mmCIF file of N, CA and C and ligand atoms in Angstrom:
data_model
loop_
_atom_site.group_PDB
_atom_site.id
_atom_site.type_symbol
_atom_site.label_atom_id
_atom_site.label_comp_id
_atom_site.label_asym_id
_atom_site.label_seq_id
_atom_site.Cartn_x
_atom_site.Cartn_y
_atom_site.Cartn_z
ATOM 1 N N UNK A 1 3.067 -17.210 1.964
ATOM 2 C CA UNK A 1 2.735 -15.763 2.331
ATOM 3 C C UNK A 1 1.011 -15.882 2.268
ATOM 4 N N UNK A 2 0.684 -15.752 3.789
ATOM 5 C CA UNK A 2 -0.844 -15.086 3.764
ATOM 6 C C UNK A 2 -0.743 -13.403 4.135
ATOM 7 N N UNK A 3 -2.175 -13.253 4.024
ATOM 8 C CA UNK A 3 -2.266 -11.513 4.287
ATOM 9 C C UNK A 3 -3.323 -11.825 5.161
ATOM 10 N N UNK A 4 -3.747 -11.352 6.349
ATOM 11 C CA UNK A 4 -4.780 -11.394 7.112
ATOM 12 C C UNK A 4 -5.805 -10.072 6.836
ATOM 13 N N UNK A 5 -6.908 -10.205 5.738
ATOM 14 C CA UNK A 5 -7.777 -9.128 5.238
ATOM 15 C C UNK A 5 -8.445 -8.971 6.570
ATOM 16 N N UNK A 6 -8.625 -7.480 7.098
ATOM 17 C CA UNK A 6 -9.618 -7.386 8.236
ATOM 18 C C UNK A 6 -11.090 -7.605 7.837
ATOM 19 N N UNK A 7 -11.617 -8.083 6.584
ATOM 20 C CA UNK A 7 -13.172 -8.429 6.515
ATOM 21 C C UNK A 7 -13.349 -10.130 6.339
ATOM 22 N N UNK A 8 -12.193 -10.608 5.408
ATOM 23 C CA UNK A 8 -12.122 -11.610 5.157
ATOM 24 C C UNK A 8 -11.355 -12.880 5.946
ATOM 25 N N UNK A 9 -10.378 -12.623 6.710
ATOM 26 C CA UNK A 9 -9.592 -13.466 7.556
ATOM 27 C C UNK A 9 -8.530 -13.424 6.738
ATOM 28 N N UNK A 10 -7.554 -14.416 7.150
ATOM 29 C CA UNK A 10 -6.339 -14.821 6.550
ATOM 30 C C UNK A 10 -6.752 -15.595 5.036
ATOM 31 N N UNK A 11 -5.826 -15.121 4.365
ATOM 32 C CA UNK A 11 -5.708 -15.300 2.738
ATOM 33 C C UNK A 11 -4.360 -15.638 2.062
ATOM 34 N N UNK A 12 -4.494 -16.489 1.238
ATOM 35 C CA UNK A 12 -3.205 -16.704 0.512
ATOM 36 C C UNK A 12 -2.982 -15.426 -0.261
ATOM 37 N N UNK A 13 -1.579 -15.261 -0.713
ATOM 38 C CA UNK A 13 -1.117 -14.017 -1.322
ATOM 39 C C UNK A 13 -1.729 -14.260 -2.718
ATOM 40 N N UNK A 14 -2.159 -15.092 -3.234
ATOM 41 C CA UNK A 14 -2.496 -15.325 -4.587
ATOM 42 C C UNK A 14 -3.824 -14.518 -4.835
ATOM 43 N N UNK A 15 -4.573 -14.294 -3.512
ATOM 44 C CA UNK A 15 -6.113 -13.482 -3.773
ATOM 45 C C UNK A 15 -5.499 -12.022 -3.654
ATOM 46 N N UNK A 16 -4.300 -11.670 -3.868
ATOM 47 C CA UNK A 16 -3.781 -10.005 -3.194
ATOM 48 C C UNK A 16 -3.166 -9.717 -4.647
ATOM 49 N N UNK A 17 -3.311 -8.401 -5.196
ATOM 50 C CA UNK A 17 -2.262 -7.634 -5.845
ATOM 51 C C UNK A 17 -1.683 -6.504 -5.166
ATOM 52 N N UNK A 18 -0.532 -6.511 -5.647
ATOM 53 C CA UNK A 18 0.299 -5.490 -5.191
ATOM 54 C C UNK A 18 -0.326 -3.969 -5.817
ATOM 55 N N UNK A 19 -0.347 -3.048 -5.013
ATOM 56 C CA UNK A 19 -0.757 -1.775 -5.364
ATOM 57 C C UNK A 19 0.192 -0.795 -5.107
ATOM 58 N N UNK A 20 1.460 -0.607 -4.953
ATOM 59 C CA UNK A 20 2.201 0.531 -4.881
ATOM 60 C C UNK A 20 2.856 0.430 -3.536
ATOM 61 N N UNK A 21 3.657 1.639 -3.140
ATOM 62 C CA UNK A 21 4.465 2.284 -2.012
ATOM 63 C C UNK A 21 3.170 2.921 -1.226
ATOM 64 N N UNK A 22 2.870 2.385 0.007
ATOM 65 C CA UNK A 22 1.824 3.219 0.789
ATOM 66 C C UNK A 22 2.433 4.353 1.821
ATOM 67 N N UNK A 23 4.104 4.354 1.751
ATOM 68 C CA UNK A 23 4.693 5.311 2.611
ATOM 69 C C UNK A 23 4.733 7.041 1.756
ATOM 70 N N UNK A 24 4.538 6.620 0.502
ATOM 71 C CA UNK A 24 4.930 8.080 -0.185
ATOM 72 C C UNK A 24 3.370 8.874 -0.069
ATOM 73 N N UNK A 25 3.313 10.355 -0.187
ATOM 74 C CA UNK A 25 2.287 11.205 -0.055
ATOM 75 C C UNK A 25 1.909 11.651 -1.533
ATOM 76 N N UNK A 26 0.442 11.329 -1.914
ATOM 77 C CA UNK A 26 0.340 11.849 -3.296
ATOM 78 C C UNK A 26 0.077 13.505 -3.047
ATOM 79 N N UNK A 27 0.626 13.738 -4.568
ATOM 80 C CA UNK A 27 0.797 15.659 -4.210
ATOM 81 C C UNK A 27 -0.606 15.990 -4.398
ATOM 82 N N UNK A 28 -0.749 16.974 -4.094
ATOM 83 C CA UNK A 28 -2.193 17.723 -4.269
ATOM 84 C C UNK A 28 -2.067 18.540 -5.922
ATOM 85 N N UNK A 29 -2.995 18.463 -6.277
ATOM 86 C CA UNK A 29 -2.867 19.227 -7.609
ATOM 87 C C UNK A 29 -2.156 18.848 -8.720
ATOM 88 N N UNK A 30 -2.477 19.704 -9.873
ATOM 89 C CA UNK A 30 -1.942 19.003 -10.898
ATOM 90 C C UNK A 30 -1.469 20.400 -11.561
ATOM 91 N N UNK A 31 -0.305 21.009 -11.120
ATOM 92 C CA UNK A 31 0.589 22.567 -11.871
ATOM 93 C C UNK A 31 1.568 21.992 -12.141
ATOM 94 N N UNK A 32 1.904 22.955 -13.118
ATOM 95 C CA UNK A 32 3.222 22.509 -13.848
ATOM 96 C C UNK A 32 4.409 22.785 -12.480
ATOM 97 N N UNK A 33 4.288 23.529 -11.612
ATOM 98 C CA UNK A 33 5.070 23.697 -10.213
ATOM 99 C C UNK A 33 5.497 22.191 -9.265
ATOM 100 N N UNK A 34 4.403 21.630 -9.673
ATOM 101 C CA UNK A 34 4.522 20.388 -8.909
ATOM 102 C C UNK A 34 4.683 18.804 -9.623
ATOM 103 N N UNK A 35 5.116 19.241 -11.054
ATOM 104 C CA UNK A 35 5.109 18.216 -11.859
ATOM 105 C C UNK A 35 6.438 16.981 -11.241
ATOM 106 N N UNK A 36 7.552 17.745 -10.551
ATOM 107 C CA UNK A 36 8.611 16.833 -10.351
ATOM 108 C C UNK A 36 7.776 15.979 -9.053
ATOM 109 N N UNK A 37 7.376 16.672 -7.970
ATOM 110 C CA UNK A 37 6.558 15.687 -7.241
ATOM 111 C C UNK A 37 5.731 14.560 -7.763
ATOM 112 N N UNK A 38 5.080 14.924 -9.020
ATOM 113 C CA UNK A 38 4.254 13.795 -9.478
ATOM 114 C C UNK A 38 5.075 12.835 -10.119
ATOM 115 N N UNK A 39 6.270 13.432 -10.620
ATOM 116 C CA UNK A 39 7.329 12.091 -11.528
ATOM 117 C C UNK A 39 7.811 11.263 -10.275
ATOM 118 N N UNK A 40 8.185 11.943 -9.247
ATOM 119 C CA UNK A 40 8.585 11.357 -7.974
ATOM 120 C C UNK A 40 7.858 10.593 -7.475
ATOM 121 N N UNK A 41 6.262 10.747 -7.166
ATOM 122 C CA UNK A 41 5.107 9.940 -6.912
ATOM 123 C C UNK A 41 5.081 8.398 -7.733
ATOM 124 N N UNK A 42 4.838 8.767 -9.146
ATOM 125 C CA UNK A 42 4.760 7.783 -9.661
ATOM 126 C C UNK A 42 5.674 7.054 -10.530
ATOM 127 N N UNK A 43 6.774 7.474 -10.584
ATOM 128 C CA UNK A 43 8.127 6.839 -11.758
ATOM 129 C C UNK A 43 9.148 6.408 -10.444
ATOM 130 N N UNK A 44 9.473 6.859 -9.424
ATOM 131 C CA UNK A 44 10.335 6.708 -8.388
ATOM 132 C C UNK A 44 10.202 6.005 -7.605
ATOM 133 N N UNK A 45 10.565 4.900 -7.236
ATOM 134 C CA UNK A 45 10.660 3.740 -6.332
ATOM 135 C C UNK A 45 11.782 3.550 -5.589
ATOM 136 N N UNK A 46 11.918 3.702 -4.538
ATOM 137 C CA UNK A 46 12.732 3.236 -3.245
ATOM 138 C C UNK A 46 12.598 1.489 -3.281
ATOM 139 N N UNK A 47 13.375 1.115 -3.045
ATOM 140 C CA UNK A 47 14.001 -0.499 -2.897
ATOM 141 C C UNK A 47 14.389 -0.724 -1.195
ATOM 142 N N UNK A 48 13.374 -0.548 -0.352
ATOM 143 C CA UNK A 48 13.978 -0.753 1.290
ATOM 144 C C UNK A 48 14.224 -1.974 1.506
ATOM 145 N N UNK A 49 15.008 -2.218 2.461
ATOM 146 C CA UNK A 49 15.401 -3.330 3.375
ATOM 147 C C UNK A 49 14.840 -3.060 4.493
ATOM 148 N N UNK A 50 13.807 -3.957 5.071
ATOM 149 C CA UNK A 50 13.213 -3.649 6.641
ATOM 150 C C UNK A 50 11.584 -3.609 6.239
ATOM 151 N N UNK A 51 11.176 -2.949 7.388
ATOM 152 C CA UNK A 51 9.885 -2.689 7.256
ATOM 153 C C UNK A 51 9.207 -1.743 6.323
ATOM 154 N N UNK A 52 8.191 -1.927 5.736
ATOM 155 C CA UNK A 52 7.613 -1.030 4.740
ATOM 156 C C UNK A 52 5.954 -1.108 4.395
ATOM 157 N N UNK A 53 6.003 0.256 4.096
ATOM 158 C CA UNK A 53 4.138 0.103 4.263
ATOM 159 C C UNK A 53 3.800 -0.088 2.382
ATOM 160 N N UNK A 54 2.771 -0.936 2.323
ATOM 161 C CA UNK A 54 2.491 -1.317 0.908
ATOM 162 C C UNK A 54 1.093 -1.229 1.169
ATOM 163 N N UNK A 55 0.626 -0.956 -0.547
ATOM 164 C CA UNK A 55 -0.702 -0.954 -0.928
ATOM 165 C C UNK A 55 -0.953 -2.314 -1.368
ATOM 166 N N UNK A 56 -2.039 -3.148 -0.885
ATOM 167 C CA UNK A 56 -2.522 -4.344 -1.606
ATOM 168 C C UNK A 56 -3.801 -4.235 -1.626
ATOM 169 N N UNK A 57 -4.572 -4.787 -2.747
ATOM 170 C CA UNK A 57 -6.092 -4.945 -2.966
ATOM 171 C C UNK A 57 -6.370 -6.469 -2.985
ATOM 172 N N UNK A 58 -7.501 -6.899 -2.209
ATOM 173 C CA UNK A 58 -8.109 -8.168 -1.975
ATOM 174 C C UNK A 58 -8.831 -8.306 -3.394
ATOM 175 N N UNK A 59 -7.973 -8.588 -4.851
ATOM 176 C CA UNK A 59 -8.852 -8.563 -5.804
ATOM 177 C C UNK A 59 -9.851 -10.354 -5.859
ATOM 178 N N UNK A 60 -9.338 -11.333 -4.769
ATOM 179 C CA UNK A 60 -9.589 -12.549 -4.952
ATOM 180 C C UNK A 60 -10.849 -12.865 -4.079
ATOM 181 N N UNK A 61 -11.089 -11.335 -3.131
ATOM 182 C CA UNK A 61 -12.125 -11.740 -1.936
ATOM 183 C C UNK A 61 -12.855 -10.135 -2.039
ATOM 184 N N UNK A 62 -12.986 -9.365 -1.072
ATOM 185 C CA UNK A 62 -13.642 -8.361 -0.930
ATOM 186 C C UNK A 62 -13.431 -7.271 -1.807
ATOM 187 N N UNK A 63 -12.327 -6.845 -2.251
ATOM 188 C CA UNK A 63 -11.485 -5.961 -3.246
ATOM 189 C C UNK A 63 -11.258 -4.766 -2.361
ATOM 190 N N UNK A 64 -11.208 -4.956 -1.099
ATOM 191 C CA UNK A 64 -10.888 -3.822 -0.262
ATOM 192 C C UNK A 64 -9.176 -3.810 -0.576
ATOM 193 N N UNK A 65 -8.966 -2.206 -0.341
ATOM 194 C CA UNK A 65 -7.805 -1.918 -0.734
ATOM 195 C C UNK A 65 -7.069 -2.031 0.815
ATOM 196 N N UNK A 66 -5.788 -2.193 1.352
ATOM 197 C CA UNK A 66 -5.110 -2.603 2.183
ATOM 198 C C UNK A 66 -3.783 -2.044 2.265
ATOM 199 N N UNK A 67 -3.447 -1.676 3.765
ATOM 200 C CA UNK A 67 -2.097 -1.064 3.664
ATOM 201 C C UNK A 67 -1.396 -2.421 4.961
ATOM 202 N N UNK A 68 -0.542 -2.642 4.437
ATOM 203 C CA UNK A 68 0.393 -3.885 4.609
ATOM 204 C C UNK A 68 1.642 -3.577 5.111
ATOM 205 N N UNK A 69 2.021 -3.504 6.572
ATOM 206 C CA UNK A 69 3.199 -3.294 6.939
ATOM 207 C C UNK A 69 4.048 -4.575 6.708
ATOM 208 N N UNK A 70 4.840 -4.568 5.838
ATOM 209 C CA UNK A 70 5.932 -5.687 5.757
ATOM 210 C C UNK A 70 7.446 -5.827 5.788
ATOM 211 N N UNK A 71 8.161 -6.617 6.508
ATOM 212 C CA UNK A 71 9.373 -6.512 6.451
ATOM 213 C C UNK A 71 9.855 -7.281 4.940
ATOM 214 N N UNK A 72 10.682 -6.621 4.396
ATOM 215 C CA UNK A 72 10.802 -6.454 2.923
ATOM 216 C C UNK A 72 12.047 -7.952 2.735
ATOM 217 N N UNK A 73 12.764 -8.215 4.073
ATOM 218 C CA UNK A 73 13.846 -9.181 3.936
ATOM 219 C C UNK A 73 13.335 -10.550 4.719
ATOM 220 N N UNK A 74 12.484 -10.269 5.338
ATOM 221 C CA UNK A 74 11.605 -11.782 5.907
ATOM 222 C C UNK A 74 10.044 -12.163 4.992
ATOM 223 N N UNK A 75 9.559 -11.107 4.705
ATOM 224 C CA UNK A 75 8.401 -11.113 4.235
ATOM 225 C C UNK A 75 7.237 -11.201 5.491
ATOM 226 N N UNK A 76 7.769 -10.759 6.787
ATOM 227 C CA UNK A 76 6.937 -10.571 8.134
ATOM 228 C C UNK A 76 5.933 -9.738 7.725
ATOM 229 N N UNK A 77 4.521 -9.962 8.186
ATOM 230 C CA UNK A 77 3.641 -8.807 8.128
ATOM 231 C C UNK A 77 3.238 -8.744 9.342
ATOM 232 N N UNK A 78 3.493 -7.186 9.802
ATOM 233 C CA UNK A 78 3.386 -6.545 11.284
ATOM 234 C C UNK A 78 2.160 -6.448 11.594
ATOM 235 N N UNK A 79 1.623 -6.030 10.547
ATOM 236 C CA UNK A 79 0.217 -4.840 10.576
ATOM 237 C C UNK A 79 -0.500 -4.653 9.469
ATOM 238 N N UNK A 80 -1.650 -5.046 9.232
ATOM 239 C CA UNK A 80 -2.593 -4.784 7.937
ATOM 240 C C UNK A 80 -3.664 -3.730 8.310
ATOM 241 N N UNK A 81 -3.855 -2.953 7.770
ATOM 242 C CA UNK A 81 -5.079 -2.028 7.798
ATOM 243 C C UNK A 81 -6.000 -1.704 6.818
ATOM 244 N N UNK A 82 -7.206 -1.265 6.782
ATOM 245 C CA UNK A 82 -7.860 -0.701 5.975
ATOM 246 C C UNK A 82 -7.345 0.339 5.573
ATOM 247 N N UNK A 83 -7.253 0.783 3.893
ATOM 248 C CA UNK A 83 -6.566 2.251 3.503
ATOM 249 C C UNK A 83 -7.435 3.064 3.706
ATOM 250 N N UNK A 84 -8.841 2.869 3.419
ATOM 251 C CA UNK A 84 -10.067 4.009 3.675
ATOM 252 C C UNK A 84 -9.711 4.212 5.160
ATOM 253 N N UNK A 85 -9.492 3.682 6.019
ATOM 254 C CA UNK A 85 -9.583 3.857 7.440
ATOM 255 C C UNK A 85 -8.394 4.635 7.748
ATOM 256 N N UNK A 86 -7.028 4.225 6.997
ATOM 257 C CA UNK A 86 -5.875 5.153 7.326
ATOM 258 C C UNK A 86 -6.008 6.530 6.772
ATOM 259 N N UNK A 87 -6.582 6.932 5.624
ATOM 260 C CA UNK A 87 -6.738 7.942 5.057
ATOM 261 C C UNK A 87 -7.452 8.782 5.846
ATOM 262 N N UNK A 88 -8.788 8.144 6.458
ATOM 263 C CA UNK A 88 -9.477 8.665 7.388
ATOM 264 C C UNK A 88 -8.653 9.622 8.715
ATOM 265 N N UNK A 89 -7.832 8.794 9.142
ATOM 266 C CA UNK A 89 -7.070 9.050 10.270
ATOM 267 C C UNK A 89 -6.154 10.087 9.765
ATOM 268 N N UNK A 90 -5.577 10.101 8.934
ATOM 269 C CA UNK A 90 -4.593 10.910 8.351
ATOM 270 C C UNK A 90 -5.515 12.208 7.999
ATOM 271 N N UNK A 91 -6.640 12.376 7.822
ATOM 272 C CA UNK A 91 -7.506 13.794 7.539
ATOM 273 C C UNK A 91 -7.544 14.341 8.302
ATOM 274 N N UNK A 92 -7.665 13.990 9.862
ATOM 275 C CA UNK A 92 -8.004 14.539 11.109
ATOM 276 C C UNK A 92 -6.437 15.570 11.563
HETATM 277 ZN ZN1 ZN B 101 -11.043 -9.188 2.183
#
């Protein structure tokens, strides 16, 4: 499997490290009231079959954080974007 890093081009999976589920929204603030949201965000993980958005870091290259859309059944990658670009879009 290869991941096409936006900066470095196609690279072997060996150069990347999985960083978690990118489909979840990080809870804001750290209060007792949203502790359950934090537990869900940190410890509870879905195991989807099909398209899934995941964080990957190019640790063997430019060290960029990426959001990879991958089919968990076939490992086909349909989209790779920089995580910082995605968060800017979400901020608007
Ligand atoms: Zn890279």
